């Protein structure tokens, strides 16, 4: 992490907890700070349970902690010798740019902010204003590997998540071997490794597309909740009409076909004709790059839009992009006992006056959306180091994010606003604004946008830390997002909501076309479950039935081929070992 963005409550690299000192692992779990790849390989081989971590900017203990005792080790990537120079102000030793290929290769533990700053300053005859990423997230102080492991995203139908912008990565698997994976070297492993939630191994570096840092006009308008829902209904219907019958069918009764129609739909897994994709682009383009800050208690939104003034893609090029396939202490050296770090407390007065706090956030954040023409790096909104420090150390909060299929976006937000402003008055459980963003369909097996374009909605609970009580108003809204009218919307892999909103998580139902393909990648790279973390039994389960007999297959791994799950021979099946009732 950039030192100036740090505060003293952050647990890593000494304590295994998140950036506010919450979601702590068992104190006996070992923390690995290997200095080089050899030491890292030794640790991976020595411990039966291993998990990579970046800087703890996430909210899911069970998938963050490698295990529950001293036979488990979390590996911190920021302390590797190949990463450290970046946090010591020498990023040129950890990031390399290829101006011909328009890519940057960056060590796993380098933060997105450091990468963006380096690219901005990388000024050459070919690009006098430097470079940037085509689309990046609002929050940029996470590691680049942590970001791609969880499909971290900003708002872009064209360029999609950071995972989607990758061109290759290097991963250490359970045997300690290093593999270079690209979309062409192994398309199956690529779709698994480009969003892996840390389940496949330790990402060591990534190669990501870059663009020139050209001028972008940022504009902002205030809109009402009603205008927002109406515009989403229009987007939903235009999208369904353009995407074709498969998407329209899937948005009726939820997942009646097990979601197959959704996954095959236009804008989906490369199954569309260029004409259909041009139609899809025309339907969604007024929302491309749009970010909406929804001040829920104040009942109004900022609609922030961006216009690239030079070097933008033409409509035909954008449509093509939409259709394209994405691409020391008795422990081994580098292993340490954890140190205890205090957690952030709670903000005075945040438990009352929701509208006052909503207006305060509006005031604080207004500096981030001032309309004007700026280089792309500044125009697309991201939180500053100072804001990060202030917000993180002031008040404990949990951030949740859900991915609503675009074919349900309008109906879903209609149901959510009824819950918020109807008799139950759920808006009282909100303080900071919701952030609404849009992403095209992606190809990574575990991308929440796999199979269909999505509307991401990011919301924060600032109340439950105050007295330890559940923020019932907030959780009721989450339940609407997780109900059929909204998809159910998939949960972000790096945020809160697990396991309470994913009880008996059924991967075959949530990711019907791709869950077992990811399982096959796990079978190949991690046969003993080294990277399964605490979430092992809750989440990382695969079952299959034989397509011809309908009988359950004893070992779902027997359905795997070198190109993934054999969908002709086997059917990916729901788990039977757990029931929500
Ligand atoms: C304030 C805040 C705002 C955020 N805003 C956004 C946003 O705008 N958009 C968005 O999409 N997300 C956002 N996030 C989520 C964040 O990008 C992810 O949670 C990200 O994973 C955090 O990165 P990290 O380096 O801190 O990883 P950690 O929290 O340390 O780890 C998170 C997950 O990534 C895996 N991981 C980390 N490093 C590696 C590696 N080298 N190899 C394999 N797996 C690895 C871990 O195993 C774990 O499962 C935000 C988070 C915070 C705290």
PDB file of C-alpha atoms and ligand atoms in Angstrom, residues 12 19 51-59 63-64 77 108 137-139 142-147 149-154 196-198 201-204 388 397 399 401 435 437 458 460 492-495, ligand 1:
ATOM      1  CA  UNK A  12      -1.404  -6.471   7.535  1.00  0.00           C
ATOM      2  CA  UNK A  19      -7.991  -2.710   6.838  1.00  0.00           C
ATOM      3  CA  UNK A  51      -3.878 -18.389   1.224  1.00  0.00           C
ATOM      4  CA  UNK A  52      -2.479 -15.310  -0.506  1.00  0.00           C
ATOM      5  CA  UNK A  53      -3.434 -11.912   0.860  1.00  0.00           C
ATOM      6  CA  UNK A  54      -2.731  -8.355  -0.221  1.00  0.00           C
ATOM      7  CA  UNK A  55      -3.573  -5.487   2.146  1.00  0.00           C
ATOM      8  CA  UNK A  56      -6.853  -6.780   3.618  1.00  0.00           C
ATOM      9  CA  UNK A  57      -9.217  -4.424   1.841  1.00  0.00           C
ATOM     10  CA  UNK A  58     -12.013  -6.967   1.985  1.00  0.00           C
ATOM     11  CA  UNK A  59     -14.717  -8.197   4.379  1.00  0.00           C
ATOM     12  CA  UNK A  63     -12.219 -16.854   2.395  1.00  0.00           C
ATOM     13  CA  UNK A  64      -9.420 -14.590   3.637  1.00  0.00           C
ATOM     14  CA  UNK A  77       2.508 -10.520  -1.188  1.00  0.00           C
ATOM     15  CA  UNK A 108       1.159  -8.833  -7.431  1.00  0.00           C
ATOM     16  CA  UNK A 137     -12.216   1.184  -9.461  1.00  0.00           C
ATOM     17  CA  UNK A 138     -13.320   3.970  -7.111  1.00  0.00           C
ATOM     18  CA  UNK A 139     -11.032   2.537  -4.433  1.00  0.00           C
ATOM     19  CA  UNK A 142      -5.800  -2.529  -2.814  1.00  0.00           C
ATOM     20  CA  UNK A 143      -3.074  -4.698  -4.390  1.00  0.00           C
ATOM     21  CA  UNK A 144      -3.430  -5.363  -8.084  1.00  0.00           C
ATOM     22  CA  UNK A 145      -3.552  -9.144  -7.490  1.00  0.00           C
ATOM     23  CA  UNK A 146      -6.176  -8.730  -4.748  1.00  0.00           C
ATOM     24  CA  UNK A 147      -8.178  -6.638  -7.206  1.00  0.00           C
ATOM     25  CA  UNK A 149      -8.662 -12.112  -7.676  1.00  0.00           C
ATOM     26  CA  UNK A 150     -12.052 -10.606  -6.792  1.00  0.00           C
ATOM     27  CA  UNK A 151     -13.126  -9.133 -10.181  1.00  0.00           C
ATOM     28  CA  UNK A 152     -12.704  -5.601  -8.847  1.00  0.00           C
ATOM     29  CA  UNK A 153     -14.256  -3.092 -11.218  1.00  0.00           C
ATOM     30  CA  UNK A 154     -15.204   0.475 -11.930  1.00  0.00           C
ATOM     31  CA  UNK A 196     -10.003 -16.927  -8.683  1.00  0.00           C
ATOM     32  CA  UNK A 197     -10.890 -15.515  -5.231  1.00  0.00           C
ATOM     33  CA  UNK A 198      -7.486 -16.853  -4.171  1.00  0.00           C
ATOM     34  CA  UNK A 201      -2.875 -20.368  -5.847  1.00  0.00           C
ATOM     35  CA  UNK A 202      -0.784 -17.265  -5.415  1.00  0.00           C
ATOM     36  CA  UNK A 203      -0.738 -14.700  -8.212  1.00  0.00           C
ATOM     37  CA  UNK A 204       2.826 -13.366  -8.561  1.00  0.00           C
ATOM     38  CA  UNK A 388      -9.093   6.893   2.240  1.00  0.00           C
ATOM     39  CA  UNK A 397     -18.220  -0.200   8.437  1.00  0.00           C
ATOM     40  CA  UNK A 399     -19.195  -2.766   2.445  1.00  0.00           C
ATOM     41  CA  UNK A 401     -21.750  -5.204  -3.397  1.00  0.00           C
ATOM     42  CA  UNK A 435     -22.601   3.540  -5.776  1.00  0.00           C
ATOM     43  CA  UNK A 437     -21.957   1.010 -11.833  1.00  0.00           C
ATOM     44  CA  UNK A 458     -22.357  -1.008  -3.710  1.00  0.00           C
ATOM     45  CA  UNK A 460     -22.356   0.232   3.225  1.00  0.00           C
ATOM     46  CA  UNK A 492     -18.786  -9.518  -4.886  1.00  0.00           C
ATOM     47  CA  UNK A 493     -15.914 -11.929  -4.069  1.00  0.00           C
ATOM     48  CA  UNK A 494     -14.059  -9.388  -1.947  1.00  0.00           C
ATOM     49  CA  UNK A 495     -16.846  -7.811   0.089  1.00  0.00           C
TER      50      UNK A 495
HETATM   51  C1  LIG B   1     -12.916   1.024   0.930  1.00  0.00           C
HETATM   52  C2  LIG B   1     -12.975  -0.021  -0.145  1.00  0.00           C
HETATM   53  C3  LIG B   1     -13.535   0.293  -1.362  1.00  0.00           C
HETATM   54  C4  LIG B   1     -13.576  -0.665  -2.383  1.00  0.00           C
HETATM   55  N1  LIG B   1     -14.021  -0.285  -3.609  1.00  0.00           N
HETATM   56  C5  LIG B   1     -14.103  -1.182  -4.606  1.00  0.00           C
HETATM   57  C6  LIG B   1     -14.539  -0.793  -5.905  1.00  0.00           C
HETATM   58  O1  LIG B   1     -14.689   0.400  -6.207  1.00  0.00           O
HETATM   59  N2  LIG B   1     -14.756  -1.777  -6.823  1.00  0.00           N
HETATM   60  C7  LIG B   1     -14.547  -3.096  -6.526  1.00  0.00           C
HETATM   61  O2  LIG B   1     -14.822  -3.952  -7.363  1.00  0.00           O
HETATM   62  N3  LIG B   1     -14.023  -3.470  -5.335  1.00  0.00           N
HETATM   63  C8  LIG B   1     -13.800  -2.558  -4.381  1.00  0.00           C
HETATM   64  N4  LIG B   1     -13.289  -2.942  -3.157  1.00  0.00           N
HETATM   65  C9  LIG B   1     -12.964  -4.367  -2.939  1.00  0.00           C
HETATM   66  C10 LIG B   1     -11.465  -4.667  -3.111  1.00  0.00           C
HETATM   67  O3  LIG B   1     -10.999  -4.225  -4.385  1.00  0.00           O
HETATM   68  C11 LIG B   1     -11.236  -6.191  -3.000  1.00  0.00           C
HETATM   69  O4  LIG B   1     -11.750  -6.683  -1.790  1.00  0.00           O
HETATM   70  C12 LIG B   1      -9.761  -6.581  -3.143  1.00  0.00           C
HETATM   71  O5  LIG B   1      -9.693  -7.981  -3.181  1.00  0.00           O
HETATM   72  C13 LIG B   1      -8.904  -6.080  -1.995  1.00  0.00           C
HETATM   73  O6  LIG B   1      -7.544  -6.289  -2.322  1.00  0.00           O
HETATM   74  P1  LIG B   1      -6.456  -6.622  -1.230  1.00  0.00           P
HETATM   75  O7  LIG B   1      -5.148  -6.523  -1.894  1.00  0.00           O
HETATM   76  O8  LIG B   1      -6.667  -5.814  -0.023  1.00  0.00           O
HETATM   77  O9  LIG B   1      -6.789  -8.164  -0.961  1.00  0.00           O
HETATM   78  P2  LIG B   1      -7.131  -8.916   0.400  1.00  0.00           P
HETATM   79  O10 LIG B   1      -8.278  -8.249   1.082  1.00  0.00           O
HETATM   80  O11 LIG B   1      -5.888  -9.095   1.150  1.00  0.00           O
HETATM   81  O12 LIG B   1      -7.652 -10.309  -0.198  1.00  0.00           O
HETATM   82  C14 LIG B   1      -8.925 -10.382  -0.818  1.00  0.00           C
HETATM   83  C15 LIG B   1      -9.031 -11.670  -1.634  1.00  0.00           C
HETATM   84  O13 LIG B   1      -8.088 -11.646  -2.709  1.00  0.00           O
HETATM   85  C16 LIG B   1      -7.251 -12.802  -2.682  1.00  0.00           C
HETATM   86  N5  LIG B   1      -5.886 -12.415  -3.057  1.00  0.00           N
HETATM   87  C17 LIG B   1      -5.176 -11.335  -2.633  1.00  0.00           C
HETATM   88  N6  LIG B   1      -3.944 -11.348  -3.177  1.00  0.00           N
HETATM   89  C18 LIG B   1      -3.869 -12.460  -3.945  1.00  0.00           C
HETATM   90  C19 LIG B   1      -2.830 -13.043  -4.751  1.00  0.00           C
HETATM   91  N7  LIG B   1      -1.630 -12.477  -4.873  1.00  0.00           N
HETATM   92  N8  LIG B   1      -3.103 -14.200  -5.393  1.00  0.00           N
HETATM   93  C20 LIG B   1      -4.315 -14.797  -5.277  1.00  0.00           C
HETATM   94  N9  LIG B   1      -5.312 -14.296  -4.533  1.00  0.00           N
HETATM   95  C21 LIG B   1      -5.100 -13.141  -3.875  1.00  0.00           C
HETATM   96  C22 LIG B   1      -7.295 -13.263  -1.234  1.00  0.00           C
HETATM   97  O14 LIG B   1      -6.999 -14.647  -1.128  1.00  0.00           O
HETATM   98  C23 LIG B   1      -8.715 -12.936  -0.821  1.00  0.00           C
HETATM   99  O15 LIG B   1      -9.601 -13.953  -1.229  1.00  0.00           O
HETATM  100  C24 LIG B   1     -13.140  -1.991  -2.147  1.00  0.00           C
HETATM  101  C25 LIG B   1     -12.568  -2.307  -0.914  1.00  0.00           C
HETATM  102  C26 LIG B   1     -12.467  -1.314   0.069  1.00  0.00           C
HETATM  103  C27 LIG B   1     -11.814  -1.644   1.375  1.00  0.00           C
END
